[in-house]
Amino acid sequence: MPEKRIWNFNPGPSTLPAAVLERAQKEMLNYAQTGMSVMELSHRSKAYEAIHNEAAALLSELLGIPAGYKILFLQGGASLQFAMIPMNFLAAGKSADYVLSGYWAQKAFKEAKAYGTVRAAGTTESVNFNRVPTAAELQLDAGAAYCHITSNNTIFGTQWKTFPDTGSVPLVADMSSDILSRKIDAGRFAMIYAGAQKNLGPAGVTVVAIREDFLATGRPEVSPILKYATHAENNSLYNTPPCFAIYIVKLVLEWAKGLGGIAAVEKRNEEKGKLLYGTIDGNAGFFKGTADPGSRSLMNVTFRLPSEELEAKFISEAAAAGFGGLKGHRSVGGIRVSMYNALEPEGIKALTDFMKEFAKKNG
Ligand SMILES: *Cc1c(COP(=O)(O)O)cnc(C)c1O
């Protein structure tokens, strides 16, 4: 049993800022002189509404969301969004484009197929998703209801560096594994969504930023609870929201703002990436990155060792040294280092020291 917090590279749910957990601990029994925990507050109370509205305002501010968007807090994970998006926006007689850049993109595509006509507008499956498609490889339908992309491919360790230009077709992005990790031009997206458990907080809440003109195109026949318009009209208080998860999201956003906002978070992430990819490339005879350098993710770093035996040894010795969550997804194998926003740069420094030592001893 570890006596202290380990360096946690779990892919999701994942590490949270220690300062956020400490703050939540301090406020656990008596939140802001209410005499109760946030978990015990009414979702209609002034104290909770302040948390709720502040979380939305901070998210909007930090992401640089322009006027004319709604911020929503929904449940059902990013996976329910895979179904709600086509349910609401894939009108009869229309088709939607999906860019298949990895496992989660394929899952979104599969859910959409259940509702209507969808097209694969590009895929890198033939190269085991080791990069995102190039602009030239995309075959976009100019009449599509929307085009869906996955900004960061959590399992394959790839990330879009420039987002595709879909013209007047609304661009919808699953940003579950890289939201708030870098500056984006939010106004280019009709909708951005993310399960909170990688970069924003605990599991149980999904954040959505949706442009009002896109929202207005939603199909009226969808059942109220699954309609974006219902949640937008009710400020995400149509039913009881996951209050405690939203409270933690608010604390994480305050923490990110305290670091200096998205520019500072992005700089931290770039520094972590430089250190870790530098260590992989600097020991290229031992570590081999699986993602094409042009698509390398700054959130999930995937690499292989010379043999599966050495990979197993690496994971077990790393665990003993206080590094957890390093086993790669079974579809890629090898090692995956998930280093979301909250992962402190010192963790990557310590891990790369361990990696160099391991390569020296076993190479
Ligand atoms: C983790 C992940 C999901 C799944 O999220 P759930 O909240 O478990 O539904 C979807 N998309 C991406 C890109 C992810 O990384």
PDB file of N, CA and C in Angstrom, residues 256-356:
ATOM      1  N   ALA A 256      -6.895  25.959 -12.685  1.00  0.00           N
ATOM      2  CA  ALA A 256      -6.308  26.252 -14.005  1.00  0.00           C
ATOM      3  C   ALA A 256      -6.171  27.760 -14.213  1.00  0.00           C
ATOM      4  N   LYS A 257      -7.160  28.484 -13.757  1.00  0.00           N
ATOM      5  CA  LYS A 257      -7.096  29.944 -13.879  1.00  0.00           C
ATOM      6  C   LYS A 257      -5.942  30.479 -13.023  1.00  0.00           C
ATOM      7  N   GLY A 258      -5.770  29.887 -11.866  1.00  0.00           N
ATOM      8  CA  GLY A 258      -4.679  30.295 -10.970  1.00  0.00           C
ATOM      9  C   GLY A 258      -3.296  30.029 -11.563  1.00  0.00           C
ATOM     10  N   LEU A 259      -3.196  28.989 -12.384  1.00  0.00           N
ATOM     11  CA  LEU A 259      -1.911  28.701 -13.050  1.00  0.00           C
ATOM     12  C   LEU A 259      -1.582  29.767 -14.079  1.00  0.00           C
ATOM     13  N   GLY A 260      -2.621  30.488 -14.529  1.00  0.00           N
ATOM     14  CA  GLY A 260      -2.416  31.491 -15.577  1.00  0.00           C
ATOM     15  C   GLY A 260      -3.311  31.255 -16.780  1.00  0.00           C
ATOM     16  N   GLY A 261      -4.316  30.376 -16.605  1.00  0.00           N
ATOM     17  CA  GLY A 261      -5.269  30.147 -17.692  1.00  0.00           C
ATOM     18  C   GLY A 261      -4.728  29.209 -18.750  1.00  0.00           C
ATOM     19  N   ILE A 262      -5.407  29.188 -19.876  1.00  0.00           N
ATOM     20  CA  ILE A 262      -5.129  28.165 -20.889  1.00  0.00           C
ATOM     21  C   ILE A 262      -3.719  28.303 -21.483  1.00  0.00           C
ATOM     22  N   ALA A 263      -3.218  29.526 -21.603  1.00  0.00           N
ATOM     23  CA  ALA A 263      -1.869  29.701 -22.174  1.00  0.00           C
ATOM     24  C   ALA A 263      -0.836  29.039 -21.265  1.00  0.00           C
ATOM     25  N   ALA A 264      -1.004  29.197 -19.958  1.00  0.00           N
ATOM     26  CA  ALA A 264      -0.060  28.593 -19.009  1.00  0.00           C
ATOM     27  C   ALA A 264      -0.212  27.076 -18.981  1.00  0.00           C
ATOM     28  N   VAL A 265      -1.451  26.602 -19.057  1.00  0.00           N
ATOM     29  CA  VAL A 265      -1.684  25.149 -19.076  1.00  0.00           C
ATOM     30  C   VAL A 265      -1.048  24.548 -20.341  1.00  0.00           C
ATOM     31  N   GLU A 266      -1.232  25.232 -21.460  1.00  0.00           N
ATOM     32  CA  GLU A 266      -0.674  24.743 -22.725  1.00  0.00           C
ATOM     33  C   GLU A 266       0.865  24.683 -22.649  1.00  0.00           C
ATOM     34  N   LYS A 267       1.463  25.711 -22.067  1.00  0.00           N
ATOM     35  CA  LYS A 267       2.917  25.757 -21.975  1.00  0.00           C
ATOM     36  C   LYS A 267       3.434  24.592 -21.115  1.00  0.00           C
ATOM     37  N   ARG A 268       2.754  24.346 -19.990  1.00  0.00           N
ATOM     38  CA  ARG A 268       3.110  23.218 -19.123  1.00  0.00           C
ATOM     39  C   ARG A 268       3.037  21.906 -19.895  1.00  0.00           C
ATOM     40  N   ASN A 269       1.937  21.764 -20.667  1.00  0.00           N
ATOM     41  CA  ASN A 269       1.749  20.519 -21.419  1.00  0.00           C
ATOM     42  C   ASN A 269       2.826  20.351 -22.492  1.00  0.00           C
ATOM     43  N   GLU A 270       3.193  21.460 -23.130  1.00  0.00           N
ATOM     44  CA  GLU A 270       4.246  21.384 -24.155  1.00  0.00           C
ATOM     45  C   GLU A 270       5.579  20.986 -23.529  1.00  0.00           C
ATOM     46  N   GLU A 271       5.847  21.526 -22.349  1.00  0.00           N
ATOM     47  CA  GLU A 271       7.110  21.183 -21.677  1.00  0.00           C
ATOM     48  C   GLU A 271       7.149  19.709 -21.285  1.00  0.00           C
ATOM     49  N   LYS A 272       6.018  19.209 -20.786  1.00  0.00           N
ATOM     50  CA  LYS A 272       5.954  17.778 -20.438  1.00  0.00           C
ATOM     51  C   LYS A 272       6.187  16.932 -21.687  1.00  0.00           C
ATOM     52  N   GLY A 273       5.557  17.346 -22.786  1.00  0.00           N
ATOM     53  CA  GLY A 273       5.679  16.605 -24.047  1.00  0.00           C
ATOM     54  C   GLY A 273       7.109  16.590 -24.555  1.00  0.00           C
ATOM     55  N   LYS A 274       7.759  17.743 -24.466  1.00  0.00           N
ATOM     56  CA  LYS A 274       9.133  17.845 -24.951  1.00  0.00           C
ATOM     57  C   LYS A 274      10.032  16.892 -24.175  1.00  0.00           C
ATOM     58  N   LEU A 275       9.835  16.858 -22.880  1.00  0.00           N
ATOM     59  CA  LEU A 275      10.659  16.013 -22.021  1.00  0.00           C
ATOM     60  C   LEU A 275      10.423  14.529 -22.309  1.00  0.00           C
ATOM     61  N   LEU A 276       9.158  14.138 -22.384  1.00  0.00           N
ATOM     62  CA  LEU A 276       8.862  12.709 -22.558  1.00  0.00           C
ATOM     63  C   LEU A 276       9.185  12.234 -23.979  1.00  0.00           C
ATOM     64  N   TYR A 277       8.744  12.970 -24.997  1.00  0.00           N
ATOM     65  CA  TYR A 277       9.076  12.546 -26.366  1.00  0.00           C
ATOM     66  C   TYR A 277      10.585  12.635 -26.600  1.00  0.00           C
ATOM     67  N   GLY A 278      11.233  13.618 -25.961  1.00  0.00           N
ATOM     68  CA  GLY A 278      12.685  13.742 -26.079  1.00  0.00           C
ATOM     69  C   GLY A 278      13.375  12.511 -25.514  1.00  0.00           C
ATOM     70  N   THR A 279      12.852  11.983 -24.421  1.00  0.00           N
ATOM     71  CA  THR A 279      13.435  10.790 -23.800  1.00  0.00           C
ATOM     72  C   THR A 279      13.220   9.564 -24.691  1.00  0.00           C
ATOM     73  N   ILE A 280      12.041   9.469 -25.292  1.00  0.00           N
ATOM     74  CA  ILE A 280      11.756   8.342 -26.200  1.00  0.00           C
ATOM     75  C   ILE A 280      12.699   8.418 -27.409  1.00  0.00           C
ATOM     76  N   ASP A 281      12.760   9.584 -28.038  1.00  0.00           N
ATOM     77  CA  ASP A 281      13.585   9.734 -29.251  1.00  0.00           C
ATOM     78  C   ASP A 281      15.076   9.654 -28.935  1.00  0.00           C
ATOM     79  N   GLY A 282      15.455  10.099 -27.735  1.00  0.00           N
ATOM     80  CA  GLY A 282      16.863  10.061 -27.333  1.00  0.00           C
ATOM     81  C   GLY A 282      17.342   8.656 -27.008  1.00  0.00           C
ATOM     82  N   ASN A 283      16.396   7.730 -26.841  1.00  0.00           N
ATOM     83  CA  ASN A 283      16.738   6.327 -26.565  1.00  0.00           C
ATOM     84  C   ASN A 283      16.017   5.454 -27.586  1.00  0.00           C
ATOM     85  N   ALA A 284      16.150   5.862 -28.852  1.00  0.00           N
ATOM     86  CA  ALA A 284      15.345   5.272 -29.929  1.00  0.00           C
ATOM     87  C   ALA A 284      15.644   3.793 -30.166  1.00  0.00           C
ATOM     88  N   GLY A 285      16.807   3.338 -29.718  1.00  0.00           N
ATOM     89  CA  GLY A 285      17.104   1.915 -29.857  1.00  0.00           C
ATOM     90  C   GLY A 285      16.332   1.073 -28.854  1.00  0.00           C
ATOM     91  N   PHE A 286      15.750   1.724 -27.853  1.00  0.00           N
ATOM     92  CA  PHE A 286      15.058   0.983 -26.790  1.00  0.00           C
ATOM     93  C   PHE A 286      13.569   1.311 -26.763  1.00  0.00           C
ATOM     94  N   PHE A 287      13.240   2.614 -26.783  1.00  0.00           N
ATOM     95  CA  PHE A 287      11.833   3.034 -26.793  1.00  0.00           C
ATOM     96  C   PHE A 287      11.435   3.417 -28.215  1.00  0.00           C
ATOM     97  N   LYS A 288      10.239   2.978 -28.600  1.00  0.00           N
ATOM     98  CA  LYS A 288       9.774   3.329 -29.944  1.00  0.00           C
ATOM     99  C   LYS A 288       8.359   3.898 -29.833  1.00  0.00           C
ATOM    100  N   GLY A 289       8.233   5.182 -30.148  1.00  0.00           N
ATOM    101  CA  GLY A 289       6.917   5.819 -30.130  1.00  0.00           C
ATOM    102  C   GLY A 289       6.021   5.192 -31.181  1.00  0.00           C
ATOM    103  N   THR A 290       4.734   4.998 -30.865  1.00  0.00           N
ATOM    104  CA  THR A 290       3.843   4.355 -31.848  1.00  0.00           C
ATOM    105  C   THR A 290       3.123   5.379 -32.727  1.00  0.00           C
ATOM    106  N   ALA A 291       3.034   6.628 -32.296  1.00  0.00           N
ATOM    107  CA  ALA A 291       2.321   7.638 -33.089  1.00  0.00           C
ATOM    108  C   ALA A 291       3.283   8.314 -34.063  1.00  0.00           C
ATOM    109  N   ASP A 292       2.762   8.639 -35.227  1.00  0.00           N
ATOM    110  CA  ASP A 292       3.518   9.397 -36.217  1.00  0.00           C
ATOM    111  C   ASP A 292       3.885  10.750 -35.594  1.00  0.00           C
ATOM    112  N   PRO A 293       5.157  11.180 -35.709  1.00  0.00           N
ATOM    113  CA  PRO A 293       5.554  12.433 -35.033  1.00  0.00           C
ATOM    114  C   PRO A 293       4.636  13.625 -35.323  1.00  0.00           C
ATOM    115  N   GLY A 294       4.098  13.729 -36.505  1.00  0.00           N
ATOM    116  CA  GLY A 294       3.228  14.863 -36.835  1.00  0.00           C
ATOM    117  C   GLY A 294       1.888  14.852 -36.127  1.00  0.00           C
ATOM    118  N   SER A 295       1.527  13.720 -35.542  1.00  0.00           N
ATOM    119  CA  SER A 295       0.227  13.606 -34.854  1.00  0.00           C
ATOM    120  C   SER A 295       0.373  13.335 -33.360  1.00  0.00           C
ATOM    121  N   ARG A 296       1.589  13.427 -32.849  1.00  0.00           N
ATOM    122  CA  ARG A 296       1.815  13.051 -31.450  1.00  0.00           C
ATOM    123  C   ARG A 296       0.959  13.845 -30.467  1.00  0.00           C
ATOM    124  N   SER A 297       0.324  13.132 -29.567  1.00  0.00           N
ATOM    125  CA  SER A 297      -0.531  13.746 -28.554  1.00  0.00           C
ATOM    126  C   SER A 297       0.292  14.252 -27.377  1.00  0.00           C
ATOM    127  N   LEU A 298      -0.113  15.392 -26.847  1.00  0.00           N
ATOM    128  CA  LEU A 298       0.516  15.884 -25.618  1.00  0.00           C
ATOM    129  C   LEU A 298      -0.223  15.391 -24.380  1.00  0.00           C
ATOM    130  N   MET A 299      -1.253  14.577 -24.589  1.00  0.00           N
ATOM    131  CA  MET A 299      -2.046  14.074 -23.463  1.00  0.00           C
ATOM    132  C   MET A 299      -1.764  12.602 -23.176  1.00  0.00           C
ATOM    133  N   ASN A 300      -1.692  11.802 -24.244  1.00  0.00           N
ATOM    134  CA  ASN A 300      -1.469  10.364 -24.099  1.00  0.00           C
ATOM    135  C   ASN A 300      -0.281   9.995 -24.979  1.00  0.00           C
ATOM    136  N   VAL A 301       0.759   9.490 -24.346  1.00  0.00           N
ATOM    137  CA  VAL A 301       1.999   9.188 -25.070  1.00  0.00           C
ATOM    138  C   VAL A 301       2.168   7.671 -25.091  1.00  0.00           C
ATOM    139  N   THR A 302       2.190   7.108 -26.298  1.00  0.00           N
ATOM    140  CA  THR A 302       2.223   5.649 -26.441  1.00  0.00           C
ATOM    141  C   THR A 302       3.571   5.222 -27.014  1.00  0.00           C
ATOM    142  N   PHE A 303       4.150   4.214 -26.405  1.00  0.00           N
ATOM    143  CA  PHE A 303       5.424   3.708 -26.936  1.00  0.00           C
ATOM    144  C   PHE A 303       5.625   2.241 -26.591  1.00  0.00           C
ATOM    145  N   ARG A 304       6.536   1.621 -27.327  1.00  0.00           N
ATOM    146  CA  ARG A 304       6.840   0.211 -27.134  1.00  0.00           C
ATOM    147  C   ARG A 304       8.282   0.054 -26.657  1.00  0.00           C
ATOM    148  N   LEU A 305       8.556  -1.105 -26.037  1.00  0.00           N
ATOM    149  CA  LEU A 305       9.910  -1.492 -25.671  1.00  0.00           C
ATOM    150  C   LEU A 305      10.315  -2.647 -26.588  1.00  0.00           C
ATOM    151  N   PRO A 306      11.566  -3.087 -26.565  1.00  0.00           N
ATOM    152  CA  PRO A 306      11.983  -4.128 -27.521  1.00  0.00           C
ATOM    153  C   PRO A 306      11.184  -5.436 -27.444  1.00  0.00           C
ATOM    154  N   SER A 307      10.607  -5.779 -26.284  1.00  0.00           N
ATOM    155  CA  SER A 307       9.833  -7.022 -26.210  1.00  0.00           C
ATOM    156  C   SER A 307       8.701  -6.854 -25.201  1.00  0.00           C
ATOM    157  N   GLU A 308       7.718  -7.734 -25.313  1.00  0.00           N
ATOM    158  CA  GLU A 308       6.604  -7.690 -24.358  1.00  0.00           C
ATOM    159  C   GLU A 308       7.063  -8.026 -22.946  1.00  0.00           C
ATOM    160  N   GLU A 309       8.097  -8.870 -22.860  1.00  0.00           N
ATOM    161  CA  GLU A 309       8.645  -9.221 -21.539  1.00  0.00           C
ATOM    162  C   GLU A 309       9.220  -7.965 -20.875  1.00  0.00           C
ATOM    163  N   LEU A 310       9.956  -7.190 -21.669  1.00  0.00           N
ATOM    164  CA  LEU A 310      10.534  -5.961 -21.105  1.00  0.00           C
ATOM    165  C   LEU A 310       9.440  -4.954 -20.753  1.00  0.00           C
ATOM    166  N   GLU A 311       8.375  -4.943 -21.526  1.00  0.00           N
ATOM    167  CA  GLU A 311       7.260  -4.038 -21.210  1.00  0.00           C
ATOM    168  C   GLU A 311       6.614  -4.409 -19.875  1.00  0.00           C
ATOM    169  N   ALA A 312       6.440  -5.704 -19.662  1.00  0.00           N
ATOM    170  CA  ALA A 312       5.848  -6.162 -18.399  1.00  0.00           C
ATOM    171  C   ALA A 312       6.780  -5.825 -17.231  1.00  0.00           C
ATOM    172  N   LYS A 313       8.062  -6.002 -17.450  1.00  0.00           N
ATOM    173  CA  LYS A 313       9.051  -5.694 -16.415  1.00  0.00           C
ATOM    174  C   LYS A 313       9.052  -4.179 -16.118  1.00  0.00           C
ATOM    175  N   PHE A 314       8.962  -3.400 -17.189  1.00  0.00           N
ATOM    176  CA  PHE A 314       8.940  -1.931 -17.052  1.00  0.00           C
ATOM    177  C   PHE A 314       7.748  -1.507 -16.189  1.00  0.00           C
ATOM    178  N   ILE A 315       6.571  -2.057 -16.516  1.00  0.00           N
ATOM    179  CA  ILE A 315       5.358  -1.667 -15.790  1.00  0.00           C
ATOM    180  C   ILE A 315       5.463  -2.080 -14.321  1.00  0.00           C
ATOM    181  N   SER A 316       5.999  -3.259 -14.084  1.00  0.00           N
ATOM    182  CA  SER A 316       6.048  -3.724 -12.694  1.00  0.00           C
ATOM    183  C   SER A 316       7.112  -2.981 -11.886  1.00  0.00           C
ATOM    184  N   GLU A 317       8.262  -2.707 -12.491  1.00  0.00           N
ATOM    185  CA  GLU A 317       9.280  -1.940 -11.750  1.00  0.00           C
ATOM    186  C   GLU A 317       8.851  -0.482 -11.562  1.00  0.00           C
ATOM    187  N   ALA A 318       8.139   0.037 -12.568  1.00  0.00           N
ATOM    188  CA  ALA A 318       7.637   1.416 -12.445  1.00  0.00           C
ATOM    189  C   ALA A 318       6.631   1.501 -11.291  1.00  0.00           C
ATOM    190  N   ALA A 319       5.761   0.503 -11.195  1.00  0.00           N
ATOM    191  CA  ALA A 319       4.755   0.498 -10.123  1.00  0.00           C
ATOM    192  C   ALA A 319       5.439   0.486  -8.759  1.00  0.00           C
ATOM    193  N   ALA A 320       6.492  -0.330  -8.656  1.00  0.00           N
ATOM    194  CA  ALA A 320       7.219  -0.413  -7.381  1.00  0.00           C
ATOM    195  C   ALA A 320       7.892   0.924  -7.056  1.00  0.00           C
ATOM    196  N   ALA A 321       8.247   1.680  -8.090  1.00  0.00           N
ATOM    197  CA  ALA A 321       8.913   2.970  -7.882  1.00  0.00           C
ATOM    198  C   ALA A 321       7.915   4.124  -7.735  1.00  0.00           C
ATOM    199  N   GLY A 322       6.617   3.810  -7.755  1.00  0.00           N
ATOM    200  CA  GLY A 322       5.625   4.854  -7.502  1.00  0.00           C
ATOM    201  C   GLY A 322       5.020   5.499  -8.738  1.00  0.00           C
ATOM    202  N   PHE A 323       5.040   4.761  -9.875  1.00  0.00           N
ATOM    203  CA  PHE A 323       4.413   5.265 -11.108  1.00  0.00           C
ATOM    204  C   PHE A 323       3.286   4.309 -11.501  1.00  0.00           C
ATOM    205  N   GLY A 324       2.066   4.808 -11.576  1.00  0.00           N
ATOM    206  CA  GLY A 324       0.922   3.926 -11.862  1.00  0.00           C
ATOM    207  C   GLY A 324       0.217   4.263 -13.155  1.00  0.00           C
ATOM    208  N   GLY A 325      -0.550   3.287 -13.653  1.00  0.00           N
ATOM    209  CA  GLY A 325      -1.434   3.527 -14.801  1.00  0.00           C
ATOM    210  C   GLY A 325      -0.747   3.529 -16.144  1.00  0.00           C
ATOM    211  N   LEU A 326       0.374   2.810 -16.273  1.00  0.00           N
ATOM    212  CA  LEU A 326       1.191   2.922 -17.485  1.00  0.00           C
ATOM    213  C   LEU A 326       0.924   1.875 -18.565  1.00  0.00           C
ATOM    214  N   LYS A 327       0.067   0.924 -18.261  1.00  0.00           N
ATOM    215  CA  LYS A 327      -0.165  -0.142 -19.249  1.00  0.00           C
ATOM    216  C   LYS A 327      -0.957   0.399 -20.438  1.00  0.00           C
ATOM    217  N   GLY A 328      -0.469   0.134 -21.639  1.00  0.00           N
ATOM    218  CA  GLY A 328      -1.150   0.586 -22.851  1.00  0.00           C
ATOM    219  C   GLY A 328      -2.460  -0.145 -23.064  1.00  0.00           C
ATOM    220  N   HIS A 329      -3.338   0.434 -23.851  1.00  0.00           N
ATOM    221  CA  HIS A 329      -4.599  -0.220 -24.193  1.00  0.00           C
ATOM    222  C   HIS A 329      -4.296  -1.467 -25.015  1.00  0.00           C
ATOM    223  N   ARG A 330      -5.100  -2.507 -24.862  1.00  0.00           N
ATOM    224  CA  ARG A 330      -4.786  -3.780 -25.516  1.00  0.00           C
ATOM    225  C   ARG A 330      -4.677  -3.665 -27.048  1.00  0.00           C
ATOM    226  N   SER A 331      -5.340  -2.673 -27.653  1.00  0.00           N
ATOM    227  CA  SER A 331      -5.299  -2.558 -29.117  1.00  0.00           C
ATOM    228  C   SER A 331      -3.985  -1.965 -29.627  1.00  0.00           C
ATOM    229  N   VAL A 332      -3.194  -1.376 -28.738  1.00  0.00           N
ATOM    230  CA  VAL A 332      -1.902  -0.812 -29.132  1.00  0.00           C
ATOM    231  C   VAL A 332      -0.777  -1.575 -28.434  1.00  0.00           C
ATOM    232  N   GLY A 333      -1.051  -2.036 -27.220  1.00  0.00           N
ATOM    233  CA  GLY A 333      -0.035  -2.721 -26.421  1.00  0.00           C
ATOM    234  C   GLY A 333       0.948  -1.716 -25.849  1.00  0.00           C
ATOM    235  N   GLY A 334       2.019  -2.239 -25.289  1.00  0.00           N
ATOM    236  CA  GLY A 334       3.082  -1.373 -24.811  1.00  0.00           C
ATOM    237  C   GLY A 334       2.677  -0.477 -23.665  1.00  0.00           C
ATOM    238  N   ILE A 335       3.225   0.724 -23.676  1.00  0.00           N
ATOM    239  CA  ILE A 335       3.096   1.667 -22.567  1.00  0.00           C
ATOM    240  C   ILE A 335       2.292   2.871 -23.021  1.00  0.00           C
ATOM    241  N   ARG A 336       1.437   3.366 -22.141  1.00  0.00           N
ATOM    242  CA  ARG A 336       0.765   4.644 -22.409  1.00  0.00           C
ATOM    243  C   ARG A 336       0.910   5.524 -21.175  1.00  0.00           C
ATOM    244  N   VAL A 337       1.470   6.698 -21.382  1.00  0.00           N
ATOM    245  CA  VAL A 337       1.591   7.676 -20.303  1.00  0.00           C
ATOM    246  C   VAL A 337       0.519   8.728 -20.533  1.00  0.00           C
ATOM    247  N   SER A 338      -0.480   8.743 -19.673  1.00  0.00           N
ATOM    248  CA  SER A 338      -1.500   9.780 -19.790  1.00  0.00           C
ATOM    249  C   SER A 338      -1.095  10.918 -18.866  1.00  0.00           C
ATOM    250  N   MET A 339      -0.905  12.077 -19.454  1.00  0.00           N
ATOM    251  CA  MET A 339      -0.401  13.223 -18.670  1.00  0.00           C
ATOM    252  C   MET A 339      -1.302  14.423 -18.943  1.00  0.00           C
ATOM    253  N   TYR A 340      -2.502  14.317 -18.393  1.00  0.00           N
ATOM    254  CA  TYR A 340      -3.484  15.372 -18.570  1.00  0.00           C
ATOM    255  C   TYR A 340      -3.049  16.627 -17.809  1.00  0.00           C
ATOM    256  N   ASN A 341      -3.869  17.666 -17.955  1.00  0.00           N
ATOM    257  CA  ASN A 341      -3.506  18.979 -17.393  1.00  0.00           C
ATOM    258  C   ASN A 341      -3.019  18.922 -15.947  1.00  0.00           C
ATOM    259  N   ALA A 342      -3.677  18.100 -15.129  1.00  0.00           N
ATOM    260  CA  ALA A 342      -3.377  18.115 -13.692  1.00  0.00           C
ATOM    261  C   ALA A 342      -2.075  17.402 -13.346  1.00  0.00           C
ATOM    262  N   LEU A 343      -1.527  16.634 -14.279  1.00  0.00           N
ATOM    263  CA  LEU A 343      -0.301  15.897 -13.980  1.00  0.00           C
ATOM    264  C   LEU A 343       0.860  16.897 -13.886  1.00  0.00           C
ATOM    265  N   GLU A 344       1.468  16.947 -12.733  1.00  0.00           N
ATOM    266  CA  GLU A 344       2.539  17.915 -12.499  1.00  0.00           C
ATOM    267  C   GLU A 344       3.774  17.579 -13.347  1.00  0.00           C
ATOM    268  N   PRO A 345       4.451  18.581 -13.888  1.00  0.00           N
ATOM    269  CA  PRO A 345       5.670  18.341 -14.682  1.00  0.00           C
ATOM    270  C   PRO A 345       6.708  17.506 -13.928  1.00  0.00           C
ATOM    271  N   GLU A 346       6.759  17.634 -12.601  1.00  0.00           N
ATOM    272  CA  GLU A 346       7.716  16.839 -11.811  1.00  0.00           C
ATOM    273  C   GLU A 346       7.486  15.345 -12.012  1.00  0.00           C
ATOM    274  N   GLY A 347       6.251  14.967 -12.275  1.00  0.00           N
ATOM    275  CA  GLY A 347       5.942  13.550 -12.502  1.00  0.00           C
ATOM    276  C   GLY A 347       6.601  13.046 -13.773  1.00  0.00           C
ATOM    277  N   ILE A 348       6.624  13.890 -14.792  1.00  0.00           N
ATOM    278  CA  ILE A 348       7.266  13.497 -16.054  1.00  0.00           C
ATOM    279  C   ILE A 348       8.787  13.512 -15.901  1.00  0.00           C
ATOM    280  N   LYS A 349       9.276  14.470 -15.127  1.00  0.00           N
ATOM    281  CA  LYS A 349      10.719  14.506 -14.850  1.00  0.00           C
ATOM    282  C   LYS A 349      11.128  13.196 -14.169  1.00  0.00           C
ATOM    283  N   ALA A 350      10.375  12.803 -13.142  1.00  0.00           N
ATOM    284  CA  ALA A 350      10.708  11.583 -12.403  1.00  0.00           C
ATOM    285  C   ALA A 350      10.573  10.350 -13.299  1.00  0.00           C
ATOM    286  N   LEU A 351       9.532  10.315 -14.109  1.00  0.00           N
ATOM    287  CA  LEU A 351       9.320   9.157 -14.982  1.00  0.00           C
ATOM    288  C   LEU A 351      10.422   9.044 -16.034  1.00  0.00           C
ATOM    289  N   THR A 352      10.817  10.178 -16.623  1.00  0.00           N
ATOM    290  CA  THR A 352      11.857  10.104 -17.659  1.00  0.00           C
ATOM    291  C   THR A 352      13.203   9.698 -17.052  1.00  0.00           C
ATOM    292  N   ASP A 353      13.474  10.103 -15.819  1.00  0.00           N
ATOM    293  CA  ASP A 353      14.689   9.635 -15.143  1.00  0.00           C
ATOM    294  C   ASP A 353      14.646   8.117 -14.990  1.00  0.00           C
ATOM    295  N   PHE A 354      13.470   7.628 -14.584  1.00  0.00           N
ATOM    296  CA  PHE A 354      13.286   6.181 -14.424  1.00  0.00           C
ATOM    297  C   PHE A 354      13.475   5.466 -15.772  1.00  0.00           C
ATOM    298  N   MET A 355      12.899   6.057 -16.832  1.00  0.00           N
ATOM    299  CA  MET A 355      12.990   5.439 -18.167  1.00  0.00           C
ATOM    300  C   MET A 355      14.442   5.328 -18.645  1.00  0.00           C
ATOM    301  N   LYS A 356      15.193   6.394 -18.438  1.00  0.00           N
ATOM    302  CA  LYS A 356      16.598   6.384 -18.899  1.00  0.00           C
ATOM    303  C   LYS A 356      17.395   5.312 -18.156  1.00  0.00           C
TER     304      LYS A 356
END
